[in-house]
Amino acid sequence: MKKVAIILAIFAVFAFGAGNQNKTPNKSQKHHILKLALAWENTLPLLNQSALEFKNYAEIMSGGKLKIQIYTPSQHKSNGQIFDFVKDGKFDLGYTALYYYHEKDPKFTLFTAIPFGMTNDEGHAWYYYGGGKELSEKMLSKYGVKAFLMGSTQMQMGGWFKKEINSLDDLNGLKVRITGFGAEVMSKLGVTINTVPTNELYKAFKMGTIDAVKWINPIYDMGLNLHKVADYYYIGWQEPSANLHLLANKKTFENLPKDLQMILETSARLAGENFKNKSFFGNAKNLEKLKTDYPNIQIKHFSDEIINAFKNATQEILEENSAKDPLFKEILQSQQKFQKIAREWKMTNEIAFLNSQNIKPKNDENLALFSDKNETQNSLNLPNLDKNSTNDKNKTTSVRTGDEANLTK
């Protein structure tokens, strides 16, 4: 009921603004022009559509009191500086992923995604109702920045590889494009991390400058033609839910009237909800396209040996950061405490339901896409990061790509 009430309230505000947009403007009414810097070019699917929707919602709901001016990287000339742009007041707003600024503060990555962490539903429930939003404000206050959730790419895939990865030895020495804690994990295992700009990924991958690419998931990956370079598409582990944020200069935001503050936050939330649903729809359609048009593509799972190595390295990294930063530890423990009970509910409800359906591919001839369908290593149970544990001992019912419709990444 709460969710219904929130949605009704959002659309009531939207309808009120839409109904008043044709009225003659009050010349004494103060207008606020806000500059928004984007981390991505307009050529990328969905990412910048979300920013345009945010702009439209904010301008209409405010009755024209808010004007949002959007600047792409080709205009502001630095997609890697969005956070500093907002912090320093060069831009009032920014739309980006906080883990792009991991080097500035590793805590930022906790609010984007961590390996074996919370899924989209789990993470957003924690953020809005489990203290996450308050911890975000505590983290960002010293920077003079506020952040509002504005969508999620949801479960990300584990990347495109030109050769099959069967063991840790196969990873050693590979040049891989990956970000966040996932990059640190792979680096510990002998992988060379490469930060090729998005608009250069296809060329670098095709020419061999990099050996593998972890970008996002089908709707985005196919938009970059990564499926035309490599045959092996791996299930993810590093980003169970990659959140995107609208950043706001705190001083600018707090100087706005309260109603405009709420309109900005509401617009971000609504545009983010649209983004999430469009992403899910697009991924389903693009996976179907992979099945029918590219039978050479194989969706693979990393071996138990590799997954356990990823878990151990993740645990080491999280422990190292927790020891150095009490706030990092506080945020992480809050997330893990909620993840434990949230995962129990997800397994009891949603995952049990899906497993009970015994889902199978419609066309058995396309099973080349769903190789290793009998493996169960990448289950949706809460990851046990105990270095002495083995994945085999902690397996529970899993929902798999192929004959069981995998929900992990």
Coordinates of N, CA, C and O in Angstrom, one line a residue, residues 34-211:
L34 N 19.2 25.3 -13.6 CA 20.2 24.3 -13.1 C 20.9 23.6 -14.2 O 20.3 23.1 -15.1
K35 N 22.2 23.6 -14.1 CA 23.1 22.9 -15.2 C 23.4 21.5 -14.7 O 23.8 21.3 -13.6
L36 N 23.1 20.5 -15.6 CA 23.3 19.1 -15.3 C 24.4 18.5 -16.2 O 24.2 18.6 -17.4
A37 N 25.4 18.0 -15.6 CA 26.5 17.3 -16.4 C 26.3 15.8 -16.4 O 26.0 15.2 -15.4
L38 N 26.3 15.2 -17.6 CA 26.1 13.8 -17.8 C 27.5 13.1 -17.9 O 28.4 13.6 -18.4
A39 N 27.5 11.8 -17.4 CA 28.7 11.0 -17.6 C 28.8 10.2 -18.9 O 29.8 9.7 -19.2
W40 N 27.7 10.2 -19.6 CA 27.6 9.4 -20.9 C 27.1 10.3 -22.0 O 26.3 11.2 -21.9
E41 N 27.5 9.9 -23.2 CA 27.0 10.5 -24.4 C 25.6 10.1 -24.8 O 25.1 9.0 -24.3
N42 N 24.9 10.8 -25.6 CA 23.6 10.5 -26.0 C 23.5 9.3 -26.8 O 22.4 8.7 -27.0
T43 N 24.6 8.7 -27.3 CA 24.5 7.6 -28.2 C 24.3 6.3 -27.4 O 23.9 5.3 -28.0
L44 N 24.5 6.3 -26.1 CA 24.3 5.1 -25.3 C 22.8 4.9 -24.9 O 22.2 5.9 -24.5
P45 N 22.3 3.7 -25.1 CA 20.9 3.5 -24.9 C 20.5 3.7 -23.4 O 21.2 3.3 -22.5
L46 N 19.4 4.3 -23.2 CA 18.7 4.5 -21.9 C 19.3 5.5 -21.0 O 18.6 6.3 -20.3
L47 N 20.6 5.5 -20.8 CA 21.3 6.3 -19.8 C 20.9 7.7 -19.9 O 20.6 8.3 -18.8
N48 N 21.0 8.3 -21.0 CA 20.7 9.7 -21.1 C 19.2 10.0 -21.4 O 18.7 11.1 -21.2
Q49 N 18.4 9.0 -21.8 CA 17.0 9.1 -21.8 C 16.5 9.4 -20.4 O 15.5 10.2 -20.2
S50 N 17.1 8.8 -19.5 CA 16.7 9.0 -18.1 C 16.9 10.4 -17.6 O 16.0 11.0 -16.9
A51 N 18.0 11.0 -18.1 CA 18.2 12.4 -17.7 C 17.2 13.3 -18.4 O 16.7 14.3 -17.8
L52 N 16.8 13.0 -19.6 CA 15.8 13.8 -20.3 C 14.5 13.7 -19.6 O 13.7 14.7 -19.5
E53 N 14.1 12.5 -19.2 CA 12.9 12.3 -18.4 C 12.9 13.1 -17.1 O 11.9 13.8 -16.8
F54 N 14.0 13.1 -16.4 CA 14.2 13.8 -15.2 C 13.9 15.3 -15.5 O 13.2 16.0 -14.7
K55 N 14.5 15.8 -16.5 CA 14.4 17.2 -16.9 C 12.9 17.6 -17.1 O 12.4 18.6 -16.6
N56 N 12.2 16.7 -17.9 CA 10.8 17.0 -18.3 C 9.9 17.0 -17.0 O 9.1 17.8 -16.8
Y57 N 10.1 16.0 -16.2 CA 9.3 15.9 -15.0 C 9.5 17.1 -14.1 O 8.6 17.7 -13.6
A58 N 10.8 17.5 -13.9 CA 11.1 18.6 -13.0 C 10.5 19.9 -13.5 O 9.9 20.7 -12.8
E59 N 10.7 20.1 -14.8 CA 10.2 21.4 -15.4 C 8.7 21.5 -15.4 O 8.1 22.5 -15.1
I60 N 8.0 20.4 -15.7 CA 6.5 20.4 -15.8 C 5.9 20.5 -14.4 O 5.0 21.3 -14.1
M61 N 6.4 19.7 -13.4 CA 5.9 19.7 -12.1 C 6.1 21.0 -11.4 O 5.3 21.4 -10.5
S62 N 7.2 21.7 -11.7 CA 7.5 23.0 -11.1 C 6.7 24.1 -11.7 O 6.8 25.3 -11.3
G63 N 5.9 23.8 -12.8 CA 5.2 24.9 -13.5 C 6.2 25.9 -14.1 O 5.8 27.0 -14.3
G64 N 7.3 25.4 -14.5 CA 8.3 26.2 -15.2 C 9.3 27.0 -14.3 O 10.2 27.7 -14.8
K65 N 9.1 26.8 -13.0 CA 10.1 27.4 -12.1 C 11.5 26.8 -12.1 O 12.5 27.5 -11.7
L66 N 11.5 25.6 -12.6 CA 12.8 24.9 -12.7 C 13.1 24.8 -14.2 O 12.3 24.4 -15.0
K67 N 14.4 25.1 -14.6 CA 14.8 24.9 -16.0 C 16.1 24.1 -15.9 O 17.1 24.5 -15.2
I68 N 16.2 22.9 -16.5 CA 17.3 22.0 -16.4 C 18.1 22.1 -17.8 O 17.5 21.8 -18.8
Q69 N 19.3 22.5 -17.7 CA 20.2 22.5 -18.9 C 21.1 21.3 -18.9 O 21.9 21.2 -17.9
I70 N 21.1 20.4 -19.9 CA 21.8 19.2 -19.9 C 23.1 19.3 -20.8 O 23.0 19.8 -21.9
Y71 N 24.2 18.9 -20.2 CA 25.5 18.9 -20.9 C 26.1 17.5 -21.0 O 26.3 16.9 -20.0
T72 N 26.4 17.1 -22.2 CA 27.0 15.7 -22.4 C 28.5 15.9 -22.3 O 29.1 17.0 -22.3
P73 N 29.3 14.7 -22.3 CA 30.7 14.8 -22.2 C 31.3 15.6 -23.3 O 32.4 16.3 -23.1
S74 N 30.8 15.5 -24.5 CA 31.3 16.3 -25.7 C 31.2 17.8 -25.5 O 31.9 18.5 -26.1
Q75 N 30.3 18.2 -24.6 CA 30.1 19.6 -24.3 C 30.9 20.0 -23.0 O 31.5 21.1 -23.1
H76 N 30.9 19.2 -22.0 CA 31.6 19.7 -20.8 C 33.0 19.2 -20.8 O 33.8 19.6 -19.9
K77 N 33.4 18.3 -21.7 CA 34.8 17.8 -22.0 C 35.4 16.9 -20.9 O 36.6 16.7 -21.0
S78 N 34.7 16.4 -20.0 CA 35.3 15.6 -19.0 C 34.3 14.7 -18.3 O 33.8 15.1 -17.3
N79 N 34.0 13.5 -18.8 CA 33.1 12.6 -18.2 C 33.6 12.0 -16.9 O 32.8 11.4 -16.1
G80 N 34.9 12.1 -16.6 CA 35.4 11.5 -15.4 C 35.5 12.5 -14.3 O 36.0 12.2 -13.2
Q81 N 34.9 13.7 -14.4 CA 35.0 14.7 -13.4 C 33.6 15.2 -12.9 O 33.5 16.3 -12.3
I82 N 32.6 14.4 -13.2 CA 31.2 14.9 -12.8 C 31.1 15.2 -11.3 O 30.5 16.2 -10.9
F83 N 31.7 14.3 -10.5 CA 31.6 14.5 -9.0 C 32.2 15.9 -8.6 O 31.6 16.7 -7.9
D84 N 33.4 16.1 -9.1 CA 34.1 17.4 -8.8 C 33.4 18.6 -9.4 O 33.4 19.7 -8.8
F85 N 32.8 18.4 -10.6 CA 32.0 19.5 -11.2 C 30.9 20.0 -10.2 O 30.7 21.1 -10.0
V86 N 30.2 19.0 -9.6 CA 29.1 19.3 -8.7 C 29.6 19.8 -7.4 O 29.1 20.8 -6.9
K87 N 30.7 19.2 -6.9 CA 31.2 19.6 -5.6 C 31.7 21.0 -5.7 O 31.5 21.8 -4.7
D88 N 32.4 21.4 -6.7 CA 33.0 22.7 -6.9 C 32.0 23.8 -7.4 O 32.4 24.9 -7.5
G89 N 30.8 23.4 -7.7 CA 29.8 24.3 -8.1 C 29.8 24.7 -9.6 O 29.1 25.6 -10.0
K90 N 30.7 24.0 -10.4 CA 30.7 24.3 -11.8 C 29.4 23.9 -12.5 O 29.0 24.4 -13.5
F91 N 28.8 22.8 -11.9 CA 27.5 22.3 -12.4 C 26.7 22.1 -11.1 O 27.2 21.8 -10.0
D92 N 25.4 22.4 -11.2 CA 24.5 22.3 -10.1 C 24.1 20.8 -9.9 O 23.9 20.4 -8.7
L93 N 24.1 20.0 -10.9 CA 23.6 18.6 -10.9 C 24.6 17.8 -11.7 O 25.2 18.3 -12.7
G94 N 24.6 16.5 -11.4 CA 25.3 15.5 -12.2 C 24.6 14.2 -12.2 O 24.0 13.8 -11.2
Y95 N 24.7 13.5 -13.3 CA 24.1 12.1 -13.4 C 25.2 11.2 -13.8 O 25.8 11.3 -14.8
T96 N 25.4 10.2 -12.8 CA 26.6 9.4 -13.0 C 26.5 8.2 -12.1 O 25.5 8.0 -11.4
A97 N 27.6 7.4 -12.0 CA 27.7 6.2 -11.1 C 28.8 6.6 -10.1 O 29.9 7.0 -10.5
L98 N 28.5 6.5 -8.8 CA 29.4 7.0 -7.8 C 30.7 6.2 -7.9 O 31.8 6.7 -7.5
Y99 N 30.7 4.9 -8.3 CA 32.0 4.2 -8.3 C 33.0 4.6 -9.3 O 34.1 4.1 -9.3
Y100 N 32.6 5.5 -10.2 CA 33.6 6.1 -11.1 C 34.6 6.9 -10.3 O 35.7 7.2 -10.9
Y101 N 34.3 7.3 -9.1 CA 35.1 8.1 -8.3 C 35.7 7.3 -7.1 O 35.9 7.9 -6.0
H102 N 35.9 6.0 -7.3 CA 36.4 5.1 -6.3 C 37.7 5.6 -5.7 O 37.9 5.4 -4.5
E103 N 38.6 6.1 -6.6 CA 39.9 6.6 -6.1 C 39.8 7.7 -5.1 O 40.6 7.9 -4.2
K104 N 38.7 8.5 -5.3 CA 38.5 9.6 -4.4 C 38.1 9.1 -3.0 O 38.5 9.6 -2.0
D105 N 37.2 8.1 -3.0 CA 36.6 7.6 -1.7 C 36.0 6.2 -2.0 O 35.0 6.2 -2.7
P106 N 36.6 5.2 -1.5 CA 36.1 3.8 -1.8 C 34.7 3.6 -1.3 O 34.0 2.7 -1.7
K107 N 34.3 4.4 -0.3 CA 32.9 4.3 0.2 C 31.9 4.6 -0.9 O 30.8 4.1 -0.8
F108 N 32.2 5.4 -1.8 CA 31.3 5.7 -2.9 C 30.8 4.4 -3.6 O 29.7 4.3 -4.0
T109 N 31.8 3.4 -3.7 CA 31.4 2.2 -4.4 C 30.4 1.4 -3.7 O 29.6 0.6 -4.3
L110 N 30.3 1.5 -2.4 CA 29.3 0.8 -1.6 C 27.9 1.2 -2.0 O 27.0 0.4 -1.8
F111 N 27.8 2.4 -2.6 CA 26.4 2.8 -3.0 C 26.2 2.6 -4.4 O 25.1 3.0 -4.9
T112 N 27.1 2.0 -5.1 CA 26.9 1.6 -6.5 C 26.7 0.1 -6.6 O 25.6 -0.4 -6.9
A113 N 27.7 -0.6 -6.2 CA 27.7 -2.1 -6.2 C 28.9 -2.7 -5.6 O 30.0 -2.1 -5.8
I114 N 28.8 -3.8 -4.9 CA 29.9 -4.6 -4.5 C 29.8 -6.0 -4.8 O 28.6 -6.5 -4.9
P115 N 30.9 -6.7 -5.1 CA 30.8 -8.1 -5.5 C 30.0 -8.9 -4.5 O 30.2 -8.8 -3.3
F116 N 29.1 -9.8 -5.0 CA 28.3 -10.7 -4.1 C 27.4 -9.9 -3.2 O 27.0 -10.5 -2.1
G117 N 27.1 -8.7 -3.5 CA 26.3 -7.8 -2.6 C 24.8 -8.0 -2.9 O 24.3 -9.0 -3.4
M118 N 24.1 -6.9 -2.6 CA 22.6 -6.9 -2.7 C 22.1 -6.7 -4.1 O 22.8 -6.0 -4.9
T119 N 21.0 -7.4 -4.4 CA 20.4 -7.2 -5.7 C 19.6 -5.9 -5.7 O 19.6 -5.2 -4.7
N120 N 19.0 -5.5 -6.8 CA 18.3 -4.3 -6.9 C 17.2 -4.1 -5.9 O 17.2 -3.1 -5.1
D121 N 16.3 -5.0 -5.7 CA 15.3 -4.9 -4.7 C 15.8 -4.8 -3.3 O 15.3 -4.0 -2.5
E122 N 16.8 -5.7 -3.0 CA 17.4 -5.7 -1.7 C 18.1 -4.3 -1.4 O 17.9 -3.7 -0.3
G123 N 18.9 -3.9 -2.4 CA 19.6 -2.6 -2.1 C 18.8 -1.4 -2.0 O 19.0 -0.5 -1.2
H124 N 17.7 -1.3 -2.8 CA 16.9 -0.1 -2.8 C 16.0 -0.2 -1.5 O 15.7 0.9 -0.9
A125 N 15.6 -1.3 -1.1 CA 14.8 -1.4 0.2 C 15.7 -1.0 1.4 O 15.3 -0.2 2.2
W126 N 17.0 -1.4 1.4 CA 17.9 -0.9 2.4 C 18.1 0.6 2.3 O 18.2 1.2 3.3
Y127 N 18.3 1.1 1.1 CA 18.6 2.5 0.9 C 17.4 3.4 1.5 O 17.7 4.3 2.2
Y128 N 16.2 3.1 1.1 CA 15.1 3.9 1.5 C 14.6 3.7 2.9 O 14.1 4.6 3.5
Y129 N 14.7 2.4 3.3 CA 14.0 2.1 4.6 C 15.0 1.5 5.6 O 14.5 1.3 6.8
G130 N 16.2 1.2 5.3 CA 17.1 0.5 6.2 C 18.3 1.4 6.6 O 19.3 0.8 7.2
G131 N 18.2 2.7 6.4 CA 19.2 3.6 6.8 C 20.3 3.9 5.8 O 21.2 4.7 6.1
G132 N 20.1 3.4 4.6 CA 21.1 3.7 3.5 C 21.2 5.2 3.1 O 22.2 5.7 2.9
K133 N 20.0 5.8 3.0 CA 20.0 7.2 2.6 C 20.7 8.1 3.6 O 21.4 9.0 3.2
E134 N 20.4 7.8 4.9 CA 21.1 8.6 5.9 C 22.6 8.4 5.9 O 23.3 9.3 6.1
L135 N 23.0 7.1 5.7 CA 24.5 6.9 5.6 C 25.1 7.5 4.4 O 26.2 8.0 4.5
S136 N 24.3 7.6 3.3 CA 24.8 8.3 2.1 C 25.0 9.8 2.4 O 26.1 10.4 2.0
E137 N 24.1 10.4 3.1 CA 24.2 11.8 3.5 C 25.4 12.0 4.4 O 26.1 13.0 4.3
K138 N 25.6 11.1 5.3 CA 26.7 11.2 6.3 C 28.0 11.1 5.5 O 29.0 11.9 5.8
M139 N 28.1 10.3 4.5 CA 29.3 10.1 3.7 C 29.6 11.3 2.9 O 30.8 11.7 2.8
L140 N 28.6 11.9 2.3 CA 28.8 13.0 1.3 C 28.8 14.4 1.9 O 29.2 15.3 1.2
S141 N 28.5 14.5 3.2 CA 28.3 15.9 3.8 C 29.6 16.6 3.7 O 29.6 17.9 3.4
K142 N 30.8 16.0 3.9 CA 32.0 16.7 3.9 C 32.4 17.2 2.5 O 33.3 18.1 2.3
Y143 N 31.8 16.6 1.4 CA 32.1 17.1 0.1 C 31.1 18.2 -0.4 O 31.3 18.7 -1.5
G144 N 30.1 18.4 0.4 CA 29.1 19.4 0.0 C 28.3 19.0 -1.2 O 27.9 19.8 -2.0
V145 N 28.0 17.7 -1.2 CA 27.2 17.0 -2.3 C 26.1 16.2 -1.7 O 26.2 15.6 -0.7
K146 N 24.9 16.2 -2.4 CA 23.8 15.3 -2.1 C 23.6 14.4 -3.2 O 24.0 14.7 -4.4
A147 N 23.1 13.2 -2.9 CA 22.9 12.2 -4.0 C 21.5 11.6 -3.8 O 21.1 11.3 -2.7
F148 N 20.9 11.4 -5.0 CA 19.6 10.7 -5.0 C 19.6 9.6 -6.0 O 20.1 9.7 -7.1
L149 N 19.1 8.4 -5.6 CA 19.1 7.3 -6.5 C 18.3 7.7 -7.8 O 17.2 8.3 -7.7
M150 N 18.8 7.3 -8.9 CA 18.1 7.6 -10.2 C 18.3 6.5 -11.1 O 19.0 6.6 -12.2
G151 N 17.8 5.3 -10.7 CA 17.9 4.1 -11.6 C 19.0 3.2 -11.2 O 19.9 3.4 -10.4
S152 N 18.9 2.0 -11.8 CA 19.8 0.9 -11.7 C 19.9 0.1 -12.9 O 18.8 -0.2 -13.5
T153 N 21.1 -0.3 -13.3 CA 21.2 -1.2 -14.5 C 20.8 -2.6 -14.1 O 20.7 -3.5 -14.9
Q154 N 20.6 -2.8 -12.8 CA 20.3 -4.1 -12.2 C 21.5 -5.1 -12.4 O 22.6 -4.7 -12.6
M155 N 21.2 -6.4 -12.3 CA 22.2 -7.4 -12.4 C 23.1 -7.2 -13.6 O 22.5 -7.3 -14.7
Q156 N 24.4 -7.1 -13.5 CA 25.2 -7.0 -14.6 C 25.9 -8.3 -14.9 O 26.1 -9.1 -14.1
M157 N 26.2 -8.5 -16.2 CA 26.9 -9.7 -16.6 C 28.4 -9.6 -16.3 O 28.9 -8.5 -15.9
G158 N 29.0 -10.7 -16.4 CA 30.4 -10.8 -16.0 C 31.4 -10.5 -17.0 O 32.6 -10.5 -16.8
G159 N 30.9 -10.2 -18.2 CA 31.8 -9.7 -19.3 C 32.0 -10.6 -20.5 O 31.6 -11.8 -20.5
W160 N 32.5 -10.0 -21.5 CA 32.8 -10.7 -22.8 C 34.2 -11.2 -22.9 O 35.1 -10.3 -22.6
F161 N 34.5 -12.4 -23.2 CA 35.8 -13.0 -23.3 C 36.0 -13.6 -24.7 O 35.1 -14.3 -25.1
K162 N 37.2 -13.5 -25.2 CA 37.5 -14.1 -26.5 C 37.8 -15.5 -26.4 O 37.7 -16.3 -27.4
K163 N 38.2 -16.0 -25.2 CA 38.5 -17.4 -25.0 C 37.8 -17.8 -23.8 O 37.4 -17.1 -22.9
E164 N 37.5 -19.1 -23.7 CA 36.8 -19.7 -22.5 C 37.7 -19.6 -21.3 O 38.9 -19.9 -21.4
I165 N 37.1 -19.3 -20.2 CA 37.9 -19.1 -18.9 C 37.5 -20.3 -18.0 O 36.4 -20.4 -17.5
N166 N 38.5 -21.3 -17.9 CA 38.2 -22.5 -17.1 C 38.9 -22.5 -15.8 O 38.5 -23.3 -14.9
S167 N 39.9 -21.7 -15.6 CA 40.7 -21.8 -14.4 C 41.3 -20.4 -14.1 O 41.3 -19.5 -14.9
L168 N 41.9 -20.3 -12.9 CA 42.5 -19.0 -12.5 C 43.7 -18.7 -13.5 O 44.0 -17.6 -13.7
D169 N 44.4 -19.8 -13.9 CA 45.5 -19.6 -14.9 C 45.0 -18.9 -16.2 O 45.8 -18.1 -16.8
D170 N 43.8 -19.1 -16.6 CA 43.3 -18.5 -17.8 C 43.0 -17.0 -17.6 O 43.0 -16.2 -18.6
L171 N 42.9 -16.5 -16.4 CA 42.7 -15.1 -16.1 C 44.0 -14.4 -16.0 O 44.1 -13.2 -16.3
N172 N 45.0 -15.1 -15.5 CA 46.3 -14.4 -15.3 C 46.9 -13.8 -16.5 O 47.0 -14.4 -17.6
G173 N 47.2 -12.5 -16.4 CA 47.8 -11.8 -17.5 C 46.8 -11.2 -18.5 O 47.2 -10.4 -19.4
L174 N 45.5 -11.5 -18.4 CA 44.5 -10.9 -19.3 C 44.4 -9.4 -19.1 O 44.5 -8.9 -17.9
K175 N 44.1 -8.7 -20.1 CA 43.9 -7.2 -20.0 C 42.3 -7.0 -20.1 O 41.7 -7.3 -21.1
V176 N 41.8 -6.6 -19.0 CA 40.3 -6.5 -18.9 C 39.8 -5.1 -18.5 O 40.4 -4.5 -17.7
R177 N 38.8 -4.7 -19.2 CA 38.1 -3.4 -18.8 C 37.0 -3.8 -17.8 O 36.0 -4.4 -18.1
I178 N 37.2 -3.3 -16.6 CA 36.2 -3.5 -15.5 C 36.5 -2.4 -14.5 O 37.6 -1.8 -14.4
T179 N 35.4 -2.0 -13.7 CA 35.5 -0.9 -12.7 C 35.1 -1.4 -11.3 O 34.7 -2.5 -11.1
G180 N 35.3 -0.5 -10.4 CA 34.8 -0.7 -9.0 C 35.7 -1.7 -8.3 O 36.8 -2.0 -8.6
F181 N 35.0 -2.3 -7.2 CA 35.7 -3.4 -6.5 C 36.0 -4.6 -7.3 O 36.9 -5.4 -7.1
G182 N 35.2 -4.8 -8.4 CA 35.4 -5.9 -9.3 C 36.8 -5.8 -9.9 O 37.5 -6.8 -10.1
A183 N 37.2 -4.6 -10.2 CA 38.5 -4.4 -10.8 C 39.6 -4.7 -9.8 O 40.6 -5.4 -10.1
E184 N 39.4 -4.4 -8.5 CA 40.4 -4.7 -7.5 C 40.5 -6.2 -7.3 O 41.6 -6.7 -7.1
V185 N 39.4 -6.8 -7.3 CA 39.4 -8.3 -7.1 C 40.2 -9.0 -8.2 O 41.0 -9.8 -8.0
M186 N 39.9 -8.6 -9.5 CA 40.5 -9.2 -10.6 C 42.0 -8.9 -10.6 O 42.9 -9.7 -11.0
S187 N 42.4 -7.7 -10.2 CA 43.8 -7.3 -10.1 C 44.5 -8.2 -9.2 O 45.7 -8.6 -9.4
K188 N 43.9 -8.6 -8.0 CA 44.5 -9.5 -7.1 C 44.8 -10.8 -7.7 O 45.7 -11.6 -7.2
L189 N 44.1 -11.2 -8.7 CA 44.2 -12.5 -9.3 C 45.0 -12.5 -10.6 O 45.0 -13.4 -11.4
G190 N 45.8 -11.4 -10.8 CA 46.7 -11.3 -11.9 C 46.2 -10.7 -13.2 O 46.9 -10.7 -14.2
V191 N 45.0 -10.1 -13.1 CA 44.5 -9.5 -14.3 C 45.0 -8.1 -14.4 O 45.1 -7.4 -13.4
T192 N 45.3 -7.6 -15.6 CA 45.7 -6.2 -15.8 C 44.4 -5.4 -16.1 O 43.7 -5.7 -17.1
I193 N 44.2 -4.4 -15.3 CA 43.0 -3.6 -15.5 C 43.2 -2.5 -16.4 O 44.2 -1.7 -16.3
N194 N 42.3 -2.3 -17.4 CA 42.4 -1.3 -18.4 C 41.1 -0.4 -18.4 O 40.0 -0.9 -18.4
T195 N 41.3 0.9 -18.3 CA 40.1 1.8 -18.2 C 39.9 2.5 -19.6 O 40.0 3.7 -19.7
V196 N 39.6 1.8 -20.6 CA 39.3 2.3 -21.9 C 38.0 3.1 -21.8 O 37.0 2.6 -21.3
P197 N 38.0 4.3 -22.4 CA 36.7 5.1 -22.4 C 35.6 4.3 -23.2 O 35.9 3.6 -24.1
T198 N 34.4 4.6 -22.8 CA 33.3 3.8 -23.4 C 33.3 3.9 -24.9 O 33.0 2.9 -25.6
N199 N 33.5 5.1 -25.4 CA 33.4 5.3 -26.9 C 34.5 4.6 -27.7 O 34.5 4.6 -28.9
E200 N 35.5 4.1 -26.9 CA 36.6 3.4 -27.6 C 36.7 1.9 -27.3 O 37.6 1.2 -27.8
L201 N 35.7 1.4 -26.6 CA 35.7 0.0 -26.2 C 35.7 -1.0 -27.3 O 36.5 -1.9 -27.4
Y202 N 34.8 -0.8 -28.3 CA 34.6 -1.7 -29.4 C 36.0 -1.8 -30.2 O 36.5 -2.9 -30.5
K203 N 36.5 -0.6 -30.5 CA 37.8 -0.6 -31.3 C 38.9 -1.3 -30.5 O 39.7 -2.1 -31.1
A204 N 39.0 -1.0 -29.2 CA 40.1 -1.5 -28.4 C 39.9 -3.0 -28.3 O 40.9 -3.8 -28.3
F205 N 38.7 -3.5 -28.1 CA 38.4 -4.9 -28.0 C 38.7 -5.7 -29.3 O 39.3 -6.7 -29.3
K206 N 38.3 -5.1 -30.4 CA 38.5 -5.7 -31.7 C 39.9 -5.8 -32.1 O 40.4 -6.8 -32.6
M207 N 40.7 -4.8 -31.7 CA 42.1 -4.7 -32.1 C 43.0 -5.5 -31.2 O 44.2 -5.6 -31.4
G208 N 42.5 -5.9 -30.0 CA 43.3 -6.7 -29.1 C 44.0 -5.8 -28.0 O 44.8 -6.3 -27.3
T209 N 43.7 -4.5 -28.0 CA 44.3 -3.7 -26.9 C 43.8 -4.2 -25.6 O 44.6 -4.1 -24.6
I210 N 42.6 -4.7 -25.5 CA 42.1 -5.4 -24.3 C 41.6 -6.8 -24.7 O 41.2 -7.0 -25.9
D211 N 41.6 -7.7 -23.8 CA 41.3 -9.1 -24.0 C 39.8 -9.4 -23.7 O 39.2 -10.4 -24.1

